[in-house]
Amino acid sequence: MQICVLGAGLAGVTAAHALRRDGHDVTVIDRATAPAQETSFANAGLISPGHAFSWAAPGAPIALLKSLFDRQQALRIKPRPDPALLRWGWRFMRNCRAEPWARNSLELMRLASYAQRVLEAIVDETGVEFAHTGGGLIYLYATDAALAQAISTLTLLREAQIDAHVLTPEAVVRLEPALRQRATAIAGAIHCPSDASGDAHRFTVGLAEWCRAQGVRFCFNETVSGWTVSGERITAITTDQGEHRADAFVLALGSASPLLARKLGLYLPIYPVRGNSVSFPIHANHTPPILAGVDDGTLTAWSRLGNVLRLTTTAEFSGYANRQPPKDVDMLVARARALFPNGADFSQPSAWSGLRPMTPEGLPLVGQAGPRNLWLNTGHGAMGWTTAAGTARILADLLAGRAVEHPYLPPRLR
């Protein structure tokens, strides 16, 4: 079958890999100049089934309300007249109750664990190198109350068969000596030993090169502008470079997916949520962390990716505006210095921001939708690096009409 994949980020390239393995003739189209130039470019680098909680949590509405007055909060909303945000937000709020939060989180954890196994199989098959670091991730909590709340979620992790351990501040330092300066400021931590970290951009670029060697075609610098539909099927997509015909089409454009789907009269419950990162060079005289993790109090993630230390934070609902204000860069630099005083060269920050394609439930959209030959692999939110390999395999199973290896229930479209 001839299949056209729209998008060359993590979701698109992993889909291309899974579909090519099934023997399909695959073409990937992207508006950028190379793979993984947008949301997959400089994310946190965390592969974190042990932290795969839905953002639609009981405390989220209050946190968003507080952000109207405290712009230093990581989870925040920028007030603006936006019907798309109102529609999305109403559904998000309905999922902030305890029962749907637990259900969505468990679904996401199980998907994340499956995806991690698929990712490991892809690496074994292709040999792609991406600064992978095992040994688990560390989730820090500043107060006894926050730690107790985290411990209460361990029942969900156990149900998802994810191993997790509670650490004292002293145990945190033994596991990650680079956090020694932080030990007096935390109540404890959760360590998930099967979690990992790695450079999502390097992985995507490397996998794209492997796919190209297997016959997958990549068309860069092409912006998709519309569809040609005949009856119940799409016959072609139109770009600024011409037309591409195929038997099936996979929509994997991240936050741009609902904009293109709208031209088919198809509503996708995806809204862009901006995230920020700052990367710092590591030199021989520095003592960076080995293990990655998250400071839960500030929702700041860190990871060492080769000779780079990266910190990420912020989840801002501000539409498609994708610019990191200087004050956000300064905030991340200050947090990096506080966490790891000798971790990297903090005088040379490299700032980036990207738009996470979030669904209200926090679960990606995978499967057929709208026209009979349109398939979705999008809406991965903040968990794209953690879940993309799994949703790509699920997509390939569904498209082939075979039993899926991992049963997954995506959110409804309406």
mmCIF file of C-alpha atoms in Angstrom:
data_model
loop_
_atom_site.group_PDB
_atom_site.id
_atom_site.type_symbol
_atom_site.label_atom_id
_atom_site.label_comp_id
_atom_site.label_asym_id
_atom_site.label_seq_id
_atom_site.Cartn_x
_atom_site.Cartn_y
_atom_site.Cartn_z
ATOM 1 C CA MET A 1 0.000 0.000 0.000
ATOM 2 C CA GLN A 2 1.184 3.551 -0.727
ATOM 3 C CA ILE A 3 1.024 5.565 2.496
ATOM 4 C CA CYS A 4 1.682 9.264 2.968
ATOM 5 C CA VAL A 5 2.752 10.307 6.483
ATOM 6 C CA LEU A 6 2.251 13.986 7.263
ATOM 7 C CA GLY A 7 4.873 15.097 9.763
ATOM 8 C CA ALA A 8 8.537 14.195 10.335
ATOM 9 C CA GLY A 9 8.705 14.554 14.095
ATOM 10 C CA LEU A 10 8.799 11.648 16.525
ATOM 11 C CA ALA A 11 5.221 10.598 15.757
ATOM 12 C CA GLY A 12 5.689 10.730 11.993
ATOM 13 C CA VAL A 13 9.083 9.053 11.761
ATOM 14 C CA THR A 14 8.218 6.228 14.165
ATOM 15 C CA ALA A 15 5.013 5.690 12.156
ATOM 16 C CA ALA A 16 7.037 5.580 8.934
ATOM 17 C CA HIS A 17 9.350 3.002 10.489
ATOM 18 C CA ALA A 18 6.483 0.773 11.669
ATOM 19 C CA LEU A 19 4.669 0.994 8.338
ATOM 20 C CA ARG A 20 7.803 0.314 6.289
ATOM 21 C CA ARG A 21 8.468 -2.786 8.398
ATOM 22 C CA ASP A 22 5.051 -4.000 7.261
ATOM 23 C CA GLY A 23 6.143 -3.629 3.636
ATOM 24 C CA HIS A 24 4.288 -0.429 2.753
ATOM 25 C CA ASP A 25 5.574 2.180 0.303
ATOM 26 C CA VAL A 26 5.957 5.206 2.602
ATOM 27 C CA THR A 27 6.432 8.910 1.885
ATOM 28 C CA VAL A 28 6.916 11.440 4.716
ATOM 29 C CA ILE A 29 6.127 15.133 4.171
ATOM 30 C CA ASP A 30 7.140 18.003 6.442
ATOM 31 C CA ARG A 31 7.378 21.786 6.166
ATOM 32 C CA ALA A 32 10.737 21.881 7.957
ATOM 33 C CA THR A 33 14.172 21.355 6.432
ATOM 34 C CA ALA A 34 14.915 18.115 8.317
ATOM 35 C CA PRO A 35 13.337 15.674 10.787
ATOM 36 C CA ALA A 36 12.371 16.708 14.333
ATOM 37 C CA GLN A 37 12.698 20.470 13.897
ATOM 38 C CA GLU A 38 9.677 21.495 15.968
ATOM 39 C CA THR A 39 8.215 19.880 19.118
ATOM 40 C CA SER A 40 10.695 16.975 18.953
ATOM 41 C CA PHE A 41 13.737 19.261 18.684
ATOM 42 C CA ALA A 42 14.784 20.147 22.250
ATOM 43 C CA ASN A 43 12.353 18.550 24.686
ATOM 44 C CA ALA A 44 13.158 17.304 28.173
ATOM 45 C CA GLY A 45 14.529 13.975 26.994
ATOM 46 C CA LEU A 46 12.633 11.967 29.610
ATOM 47 C CA ILE A 47 11.321 8.481 28.830
ATOM 48 C CA SER A 48 9.043 8.371 31.829
ATOM 49 C CA PRO A 49 6.326 5.724 32.224
ATOM 50 C CA GLY A 50 6.701 6.299 35.969
ATOM 51 C CA HIS A 51 5.560 9.895 35.611
ATOM 52 C CA ALA A 52 2.867 9.385 32.973
ATOM 53 C CA PHE A 53 0.104 11.176 34.835
ATOM 54 C CA SER A 54 -2.681 13.010 33.041
ATOM 55 C CA TRP A 55 -2.419 16.785 33.365
ATOM 56 C CA ALA A 56 -6.184 16.885 33.887
ATOM 57 C CA ALA A 57 -5.808 16.352 37.633
ATOM 58 C CA PRO A 58 -7.962 17.524 40.565
ATOM 59 C CA GLY A 59 -5.508 20.333 41.384
ATOM 60 C CA ALA A 60 -5.145 21.651 37.829
ATOM 61 C CA PRO A 61 -8.089 24.121 37.788
ATOM 62 C CA ILE A 62 -6.832 25.920 40.907
ATOM 63 C CA ALA A 63 -3.278 26.018 39.541
ATOM 64 C CA LEU A 64 -4.486 27.574 36.287
ATOM 65 C CA LEU A 65 -6.554 30.124 38.196
ATOM 66 C CA LYS A 66 -3.552 31.083 40.340
ATOM 67 C CA SER A 67 -1.465 31.559 37.202
ATOM 68 C CA LEU A 68 -3.580 34.599 36.310
ATOM 69 C CA PHE A 69 -1.873 36.351 39.215
ATOM 70 C CA ASP A 70 1.448 34.483 39.439
ATOM 71 C CA ARG A 71 3.224 34.284 36.085
ATOM 72 C CA GLN A 72 6.108 32.333 37.634
ATOM 73 C CA GLN A 73 3.946 29.206 37.818
ATOM 74 C CA ALA A 74 4.915 26.403 35.467
ATOM 75 C CA LEU A 75 1.285 25.540 34.607
ATOM 76 C CA ARG A 76 -0.357 28.731 33.402
ATOM 77 C CA ILE A 77 -2.905 30.207 31.069
ATOM 78 C CA LYS A 78 -2.746 33.436 29.101
ATOM 79 C CA PRO A 79 -6.266 34.925 28.973
ATOM 80 C CA ARG A 80 -7.404 35.527 25.408
ATOM 81 C CA PRO A 81 -10.649 35.228 23.419
ATOM 82 C CA ASP A 82 -10.226 31.776 21.918
ATOM 83 C CA PRO A 83 -13.267 29.571 21.185
ATOM 84 C CA ALA A 84 -10.968 26.588 20.551
ATOM 85 C CA LEU A 85 -9.498 26.896 24.046
ATOM 86 C CA LEU A 86 -12.956 27.243 25.601
ATOM 87 C CA ARG A 87 -14.184 24.077 23.897
ATOM 88 C CA TRP A 88 -11.013 22.179 24.776
ATOM 89 C CA GLY A 89 -10.893 23.614 28.287
ATOM 90 C CA TRP A 90 -14.444 22.557 29.146
ATOM 91 C CA ARG A 91 -13.571 18.953 28.332
ATOM 92 C CA PHE A 92 -10.266 19.281 30.223
ATOM 93 C CA MET A 93 -12.105 20.481 33.335
ATOM 94 C CA ARG A 94 -14.525 17.545 33.163
ATOM 95 C CA ASN A 95 -11.512 15.213 33.266
ATOM 96 C CA CYS A 96 -10.026 16.900 36.351
ATOM 97 C CA ARG A 97 -12.149 14.840 38.731
ATOM 98 C CA ALA A 98 -10.393 12.050 40.636
ATOM 99 C CA GLU A 99 -12.009 9.135 38.788
ATOM 100 C CA PRO A 100 -11.288 10.213 35.185
ATOM 101 C CA TRP A 101 -7.813 11.403 36.214
ATOM 102 C CA ALA A 102 -6.962 7.957 37.594
ATOM 103 C CA ARG A 103 -8.459 6.195 34.566
ATOM 104 C CA ASN A 104 -6.623 8.395 32.059
ATOM 105 C CA SER A 105 -3.345 8.157 33.974
ATOM 106 C CA LEU A 106 -3.500 4.363 34.141
ATOM 107 C CA GLU A 107 -4.212 4.153 30.404
ATOM 108 C CA LEU A 108 -1.266 6.456 29.729
ATOM 109 C CA MET A 109 1.086 4.522 32.025
ATOM 110 C CA ARG A 110 0.262 1.226 30.343
ATOM 111 C CA LEU A 111 0.765 2.769 26.909
ATOM 112 C CA ALA A 112 4.065 4.306 28.052
ATOM 113 C CA SER A 113 5.379 0.992 29.381
ATOM 114 C CA TYR A 114 4.470 -0.742 26.134
ATOM 115 C CA ALA A 115 6.039 2.056 24.101
ATOM 116 C CA GLN A 116 9.275 1.775 26.041
ATOM 117 C CA ARG A 117 9.541 -1.899 25.094
ATOM 118 C CA VAL A 118 8.889 -1.037 21.444
ATOM 119 C CA LEU A 119 11.508 1.722 21.590
ATOM 120 C CA GLU A 120 14.070 -0.737 22.923
ATOM 121 C CA ALA A 121 13.235 -3.123 20.070
ATOM 122 C CA ILE A 122 13.671 -0.319 17.514
ATOM 123 C CA VAL A 123 17.088 0.523 18.947
ATOM 124 C CA ASP A 124 18.113 -3.148 18.844
ATOM 125 C CA GLU A 125 16.967 -3.372 15.224
ATOM 126 C CA THR A 126 18.421 -0.123 13.901
ATOM 127 C CA GLY A 127 21.366 0.676 16.159
ATOM 128 C CA VAL A 128 20.271 4.314 16.411
ATOM 129 C CA GLU A 129 22.362 6.234 18.972
ATOM 130 C CA PHE A 130 20.718 8.986 21.020
ATOM 131 C CA ALA A 131 22.652 9.521 24.289
ATOM 132 C CA HIS A 132 20.466 6.997 26.071
ATOM 133 C CA THR A 133 20.891 6.803 29.855
ATOM 134 C CA GLY A 134 19.257 4.054 31.904
ATOM 135 C CA GLY A 135 19.173 3.670 35.662
ATOM 136 C CA GLY A 136 15.824 5.337 36.186
ATOM 137 C CA LEU A 137 14.526 8.837 36.793
ATOM 138 C CA ILE A 138 14.312 10.779 40.061
ATOM 139 C CA TYR A 139 11.206 12.764 40.992
ATOM 140 C CA LEU A 140 11.927 15.303 43.759
ATOM 141 C CA TYR A 141 9.361 16.658 46.248
ATOM 142 C CA ALA A 142 10.044 19.727 48.370
ATOM 143 C CA THR A 143 7.485 19.221 51.158
ATOM 144 C CA ASP A 144 6.162 16.349 53.236
ATOM 145 C CA ALA A 145 2.673 17.007 51.859
ATOM 146 C CA ALA A 146 3.856 16.834 48.248
ATOM 147 C CA LEU A 147 5.799 13.641 48.943
ATOM 148 C CA ALA A 148 2.783 12.077 50.659
ATOM 149 C CA GLN A 149 0.622 12.941 47.657
ATOM 150 C CA ALA A 150 3.178 11.323 45.343
ATOM 151 C CA ILE A 151 3.321 8.205 47.509
ATOM 152 C CA SER A 152 -0.478 7.941 47.276
ATOM 153 C CA THR A 153 -0.170 7.542 43.489
ATOM 154 C CA LEU A 154 2.099 4.506 43.776
ATOM 155 C CA THR A 155 -0.975 2.264 43.698
ATOM 156 C CA LEU A 156 -1.536 3.380 40.101
ATOM 157 C CA LEU A 157 2.082 2.638 39.219
ATOM 158 C CA ARG A 158 1.810 -0.813 40.758
ATOM 159 C CA GLU A 159 -1.391 -1.476 38.803
ATOM 160 C CA ALA A 160 0.501 -0.518 35.641
ATOM 161 C CA GLN A 161 3.359 -2.830 36.751
ATOM 162 C CA ILE A 162 5.847 0.054 37.014
ATOM 163 C CA ASP A 163 8.478 -0.284 39.723
ATOM 164 C CA ALA A 164 8.931 2.713 42.049
ATOM 165 C CA HIS A 165 10.760 3.367 45.320
ATOM 166 C CA VAL A 166 10.514 6.138 47.909
ATOM 167 C CA LEU A 167 13.861 7.792 48.711
ATOM 168 C CA THR A 168 15.004 9.871 51.660
ATOM 169 C CA PRO A 169 17.087 12.987 50.889
ATOM 170 C CA GLU A 170 20.202 11.024 51.883
ATOM 171 C CA ALA A 171 19.288 8.209 49.493
ATOM 172 C CA VAL A 172 18.755 10.745 46.709
ATOM 173 C CA VAL A 173 22.320 12.016 47.140
ATOM 174 C CA ARG A 174 23.714 8.476 47.164
ATOM 175 C CA LEU A 175 21.896 7.757 43.906
ATOM 176 C CA GLU A 176 22.741 11.094 42.272
ATOM 177 C CA PRO A 177 25.635 12.939 43.973
ATOM 178 C CA ALA A 178 25.116 15.996 41.750
ATOM 179 C CA LEU A 179 21.980 16.742 43.815
ATOM 180 C CA ARG A 180 23.973 17.147 47.036
ATOM 181 C CA GLN A 181 23.322 20.904 47.150
ATOM 182 C CA ARG A 182 19.583 20.240 46.881
ATOM 183 C CA ALA A 183 19.320 17.644 49.653
ATOM 184 C CA THR A 184 18.360 20.077 52.426
ATOM 185 C CA ALA A 185 15.575 21.557 50.281
ATOM 186 C CA ILE A 186 13.658 18.337 49.614
ATOM 187 C CA ALA A 187 11.484 16.053 51.716
ATOM 188 C CA GLY A 188 12.219 13.012 49.574
ATOM 189 C CA ALA A 189 11.832 11.541 46.118
ATOM 190 C CA ILE A 190 10.375 8.739 44.034
ATOM 191 C CA HIS A 191 12.804 6.696 41.945
ATOM 192 C CA CYS A 192 11.457 4.714 38.981
ATOM 193 C CA PRO A 193 14.388 2.472 37.969
ATOM 194 C CA SER A 194 12.982 1.425 34.586
ATOM 195 C CA ASP A 195 12.559 5.021 33.376
ATOM 196 C CA ALA A 196 15.303 6.507 31.208
ATOM 197 C CA SER A 197 16.419 9.545 29.248
ATOM 198 C CA GLY A 198 17.803 10.305 25.802
ATOM 199 C CA ASP A 199 17.948 12.852 23.009
ATOM 200 C CA ALA A 200 14.646 12.683 21.105
ATOM 201 C CA HIS A 201 15.984 14.828 18.262
ATOM 202 C CA ARG A 202 19.029 12.621 17.693
ATOM 203 C CA PHE A 203 16.865 9.520 17.814
ATOM 204 C CA THR A 204 14.379 10.880 15.275
ATOM 205 C CA VAL A 205 17.105 12.026 12.881
ATOM 206 C CA GLY A 206 18.890 8.684 13.178
ATOM 207 C CA LEU A 207 15.705 6.674 12.668
ATOM 208 C CA ALA A 208 14.803 8.810 9.641
ATOM 209 C CA GLU A 209 18.208 8.029 8.116
ATOM 210 C CA TRP A 210 17.623 4.327 8.739
ATOM 211 C CA CYS A 211 14.149 4.550 7.187
ATOM 212 C CA ARG A 212 15.539 6.359 4.151
ATOM 213 C CA ALA A 213 18.025 3.531 3.659
ATOM 214 C CA GLN A 214 15.065 1.127 3.712
ATOM 215 C CA GLY A 215 13.278 3.020 0.932
ATOM 216 C CA VAL A 216 11.153 5.578 2.790
ATOM 217 C CA ARG A 217 10.989 8.892 0.898
ATOM 218 C CA PHE A 218 11.221 12.200 2.768
ATOM 219 C CA CYS A 219 9.906 15.420 1.238
ATOM 220 C CA PHE A 220 11.052 18.433 3.260
ATOM 221 C CA ASN A 221 10.280 22.119 2.751
ATOM 222 C CA GLU A 222 6.705 21.189 1.763
ATOM 223 C CA THR A 223 3.710 22.680 3.551
ATOM 224 C CA VAL A 224 0.450 20.740 3.290
ATOM 225 C CA SER A 225 -2.412 23.066 2.366
ATOM 226 C CA GLY A 226 -5.395 20.850 1.618
ATOM 227 C CA TRP A 227 -6.998 17.569 0.667
ATOM 228 C CA THR A 228 -8.593 16.093 -2.421
ATOM 229 C CA VAL A 229 -11.552 13.920 -1.431
ATOM 230 C CA SER A 230 -13.641 11.605 -3.579
ATOM 231 C CA GLY A 231 -16.616 10.018 -1.882
ATOM 232 C CA GLU A 232 -15.488 8.609 1.458
ATOM 233 C CA ARG A 233 -11.784 8.595 0.650
ATOM 234 C CA ILE A 234 -8.908 11.026 0.332
ATOM 235 C CA THR A 235 -7.206 10.684 -3.031
ATOM 236 C CA ALA A 236 -4.403 13.216 -2.589
ATOM 237 C CA ILE A 237 -2.950 15.983 -0.469
ATOM 238 C CA THR A 238 -1.967 19.352 -1.861
ATOM 239 C CA THR A 239 1.244 21.109 -0.813
ATOM 240 C CA ASP A 240 3.002 24.285 -1.913
ATOM 241 C CA GLN A 241 5.153 22.004 -4.101
ATOM 242 C CA GLY A 242 2.369 20.065 -5.804
ATOM 243 C CA GLU A 243 0.237 17.005 -5.106
ATOM 244 C CA HIS A 244 0.858 13.630 -3.450
ATOM 245 C CA ARG A 245 -1.470 10.706 -4.122
ATOM 246 C CA ALA A 246 -1.643 7.652 -1.857
ATOM 247 C CA ASP A 247 -3.863 4.811 -0.687
ATOM 248 C CA ALA A 248 -3.792 5.969 2.937
ATOM 249 C CA PHE A 249 -2.756 9.093 4.842
ATOM 250 C CA VAL A 250 -1.382 9.382 8.383
ATOM 251 C CA LEU A 251 -1.853 12.696 10.180
ATOM 252 C CA ALA A 252 1.110 13.181 12.540
ATOM 253 C CA LEU A 253 1.516 16.954 12.540
ATOM 254 C CA GLY A 254 1.365 17.550 16.276
ATOM 255 C CA SER A 255 -0.287 20.859 17.157
ATOM 256 C CA ALA A 256 -0.933 21.590 13.479
ATOM 257 C CA SER A 257 -3.054 18.429 13.129
ATOM 258 C CA PRO A 258 -6.414 20.008 14.110
ATOM 259 C CA LEU A 259 -5.865 22.883 11.672
ATOM 260 C CA LEU A 260 -5.512 20.515 8.731
ATOM 261 C CA ALA A 261 -8.230 18.144 9.970
ATOM 262 C CA ARG A 262 -10.646 21.075 10.105
ATOM 263 C CA LYS A 263 -10.451 21.304 6.306
ATOM 264 C CA LEU A 264 -12.076 17.871 6.228
ATOM 265 C CA GLY A 265 -14.782 18.958 8.666
ATOM 266 C CA LEU A 266 -13.089 16.819 11.321
ATOM 267 C CA TYR A 267 -12.671 18.141 14.875
ATOM 268 C CA LEU A 268 -9.616 16.940 16.786
ATOM 269 C CA PRO A 269 -9.542 17.752 20.533
ATOM 270 C CA ILE A 270 -5.949 19.016 20.463
ATOM 271 C CA TYR A 271 -4.701 22.343 21.805
ATOM 272 C CA PRO A 272 -1.107 23.658 21.710
ATOM 273 C CA VAL A 273 0.624 24.078 25.070
ATOM 274 C CA ARG A 274 3.958 25.880 24.978
ATOM 275 C CA GLY A 275 6.956 24.417 26.783
ATOM 276 C CA ASN A 276 10.405 25.943 27.239
ATOM 277 C CA SER A 277 13.874 24.452 27.435
ATOM 278 C CA VAL A 278 17.366 25.789 27.974
ATOM 279 C CA SER A 279 20.466 23.742 27.145
ATOM 280 C CA PHE A 280 23.959 24.339 28.529
ATOM 281 C CA PRO A 281 27.327 22.978 27.346
ATOM 282 C CA ILE A 282 29.174 20.618 29.688
ATOM 283 C CA HIS A 283 32.966 20.893 29.898
ATOM 284 C CA ALA A 284 35.608 18.740 31.573
ATOM 285 C CA ASN A 285 35.577 20.793 34.780
ATOM 286 C CA HIS A 286 31.845 20.337 35.360
ATOM 287 C CA THR A 287 30.039 17.741 37.503
ATOM 288 C CA PRO A 288 26.646 17.275 35.834
ATOM 289 C CA PRO A 289 24.006 14.774 36.927
ATOM 290 C CA ILE A 290 24.025 11.324 35.392
ATOM 291 C CA LEU A 291 20.368 10.510 36.035
ATOM 292 C CA ALA A 292 17.563 12.720 34.760
ATOM 293 C CA GLY A 293 14.488 13.715 36.699
ATOM 294 C CA VAL A 294 11.877 16.270 37.682
ATOM 295 C CA ASP A 295 11.713 18.841 40.488
ATOM 296 C CA ASP A 296 7.999 18.528 41.191
ATOM 297 C CA GLY A 297 7.704 21.778 43.116
ATOM 298 C CA THR A 298 8.605 23.867 40.069
ATOM 299 C CA LEU A 299 7.749 21.259 37.396
ATOM 300 C CA THR A 300 11.305 21.592 36.129
ATOM 301 C CA ALA A 301 12.783 18.580 34.344
ATOM 302 C CA TRP A 302 16.480 18.033 33.753
ATOM 303 C CA SER A 303 18.540 15.595 31.718
ATOM 304 C CA ARG A 304 22.101 15.132 30.604
ATOM 305 C CA LEU A 305 22.228 14.472 26.864
ATOM 306 C CA GLY A 306 25.836 13.747 25.991
ATOM 307 C CA ASN A 307 27.802 16.947 26.541
ATOM 308 C CA VAL A 308 24.669 19.028 27.156
ATOM 309 C CA LEU A 309 22.650 19.675 30.317
ATOM 310 C CA ARG A 310 19.045 20.547 29.513
ATOM 311 C CA LEU A 311 16.308 21.928 31.745
ATOM 312 C CA THR A 312 12.682 22.335 30.742
ATOM 313 C CA THR A 313 9.605 23.854 32.330
ATOM 314 C CA THR A 314 6.382 25.740 31.621
ATOM 315 C CA ALA A 315 3.054 24.578 30.283
ATOM 316 C CA GLU A 316 1.411 27.717 28.955
ATOM 317 C CA PHE A 317 -1.955 27.802 27.227
ATOM 318 C CA SER A 318 -1.423 30.738 24.869
ATOM 319 C CA GLY A 319 -2.550 29.490 21.477
ATOM 320 C CA TYR A 320 -0.070 29.044 18.658
ATOM 321 C CA ALA A 321 2.292 31.755 19.927
ATOM 322 C CA ASN A 322 5.656 30.014 20.229
ATOM 323 C CA ARG A 323 8.125 32.484 21.702
ATOM 324 C CA GLN A 324 9.994 32.054 24.971
ATOM 325 C CA PRO A 325 10.093 35.349 26.891
ATOM 326 C CA PRO A 326 13.546 36.360 28.216
ATOM 327 C CA LYS A 327 12.240 36.165 31.794
ATOM 328 C CA ASP A 328 11.446 32.473 31.276
ATOM 329 C CA VAL A 329 14.999 31.875 30.067
ATOM 330 C CA ASP A 330 16.365 33.694 33.119
ATOM 331 C CA MET A 331 14.126 31.607 35.379
ATOM 332 C CA LEU A 332 15.434 28.343 33.910
ATOM 333 C CA VAL A 333 19.041 29.492 34.178
ATOM 334 C CA ALA A 334 18.468 30.331 37.859
ATOM 335 C CA ARG A 335 16.888 26.924 38.502
ATOM 336 C CA ALA A 336 19.772 25.174 36.756
ATOM 337 C CA ARG A 337 22.273 26.973 38.987
ATOM 338 C CA ALA A 338 20.257 26.092 42.096
ATOM 339 C CA LEU A 339 19.929 22.404 41.218
ATOM 340 C CA PHE A 340 23.435 21.803 39.875
ATOM 341 C CA PRO A 341 25.820 24.636 40.830
ATOM 342 C CA ASN A 342 28.719 23.076 38.894
ATOM 343 C CA GLY A 343 26.634 21.162 36.385
ATOM 344 C CA ALA A 344 27.447 23.048 33.186
ATOM 345 C CA ASP A 345 28.490 26.362 31.678
ATOM 346 C CA PHE A 346 25.505 28.510 32.619
ATOM 347 C CA SER A 347 26.923 31.532 30.788
ATOM 348 C CA GLN A 348 26.040 29.932 27.433
ATOM 349 C CA PRO A 349 22.318 29.077 27.525
ATOM 350 C CA SER A 350 20.644 27.908 24.329
ATOM 351 C CA ALA A 351 16.907 28.603 24.600
ATOM 352 C CA TRP A 352 14.093 26.855 22.732
ATOM 353 C CA SER A 353 10.320 26.600 22.934
ATOM 354 C CA GLY A 354 7.862 24.179 21.387
ATOM 355 C CA LEU A 355 4.138 23.493 21.243
ATOM 356 C CA ARG A 356 2.909 20.287 22.846
ATOM 357 C CA PRO A 357 -0.188 18.860 21.099
ATOM 358 C CA MET A 358 -2.370 18.187 24.150
ATOM 359 C CA THR A 359 -5.675 16.362 24.332
ATOM 360 C CA PRO A 360 -7.909 17.081 27.358
ATOM 361 C CA GLU A 361 -7.350 13.559 28.673
ATOM 362 C CA GLY A 362 -3.593 13.617 28.041
ATOM 363 C CA LEU A 363 -3.917 10.577 25.764
ATOM 364 C CA PRO A 364 -2.808 10.507 22.106
ATOM 365 C CA LEU A 365 -5.203 10.028 19.205
ATOM 366 C CA VAL A 366 -4.465 6.830 17.289
ATOM 367 C CA GLY A 367 -6.596 5.143 14.661
ATOM 368 C CA GLN A 368 -8.924 5.802 11.748
ATOM 369 C CA ALA A 369 -10.987 9.003 11.676
ATOM 370 C CA GLY A 370 -13.088 10.915 9.153
ATOM 371 C CA PRO A 371 -12.478 9.678 5.585
ATOM 372 C CA ARG A 372 -11.990 5.920 5.453
ATOM 373 C CA ASN A 373 -8.294 6.128 4.568
ATOM 374 C CA LEU A 374 -7.265 8.819 7.069
ATOM 375 C CA TRP A 375 -5.355 7.629 10.117
ATOM 376 C CA LEU A 376 -4.313 9.579 13.195
ATOM 377 C CA ASN A 377 -1.077 9.392 15.161
ATOM 378 C CA THR A 378 -1.075 12.700 16.980
ATOM 379 C CA GLY A 379 -1.939 14.488 20.227
ATOM 380 C CA HIS A 380 0.904 13.005 22.286
ATOM 381 C CA GLY A 381 1.197 16.119 24.450
ATOM 382 C CA ALA A 382 4.141 16.152 26.839
ATOM 383 C CA MET A 383 4.600 12.379 26.474
ATOM 384 C CA GLY A 384 5.588 12.120 22.821
ATOM 385 C CA TRP A 385 9.107 10.852 23.498
ATOM 386 C CA THR A 386 7.702 8.352 25.996
ATOM 387 C CA THR A 387 4.798 7.027 23.893
ATOM 388 C CA ALA A 388 5.499 7.622 20.175
ATOM 389 C CA ALA A 389 7.116 4.263 19.458
ATOM 390 C CA GLY A 390 4.112 2.491 20.968
ATOM 391 C CA THR A 391 1.430 4.435 19.129
ATOM 392 C CA ALA A 392 3.314 3.883 15.864
ATOM 393 C CA ARG A 393 3.165 0.118 16.389
ATOM 394 C CA ILE A 394 -0.524 0.315 17.333
ATOM 395 C CA LEU A 395 -1.192 2.368 14.198
ATOM 396 C CA ALA A 396 0.536 -0.219 12.016
ATOM 397 C CA ASP A 397 -1.480 -3.028 13.611
ATOM 398 C CA LEU A 398 -4.765 -1.187 13.071
ATOM 399 C CA LEU A 399 -3.964 -0.241 9.496
ATOM 400 C CA ALA A 400 -3.048 -3.859 8.721
ATOM 401 C CA GLY A 401 -6.337 -5.061 10.202
ATOM 402 C CA ARG A 402 -4.615 -7.405 12.645
ATOM 403 C CA ALA A 403 -5.067 -7.727 16.386
ATOM 404 C CA VAL A 404 -3.206 -4.945 18.153
ATOM 405 C CA GLU A 405 -0.251 -6.022 20.247
ATOM 406 C CA HIS A 406 -1.273 -3.571 22.989
ATOM 407 C CA PRO A 407 -4.982 -2.838 23.555
ATOM 408 C CA TYR A 408 -5.372 0.937 23.713
ATOM 409 C CA LEU A 409 -8.482 3.074 24.057
ATOM 410 C CA PRO A 410 -7.836 6.567 22.640
ATOM 411 C CA PRO A 411 -10.007 9.548 23.591
ATOM 412 C CA ARG A 412 -13.208 10.057 21.643
ATOM 413 C CA LEU A 413 -13.075 12.838 19.076
ATOM 414 C CA ARG A 414 -16.286 14.498 20.270
#
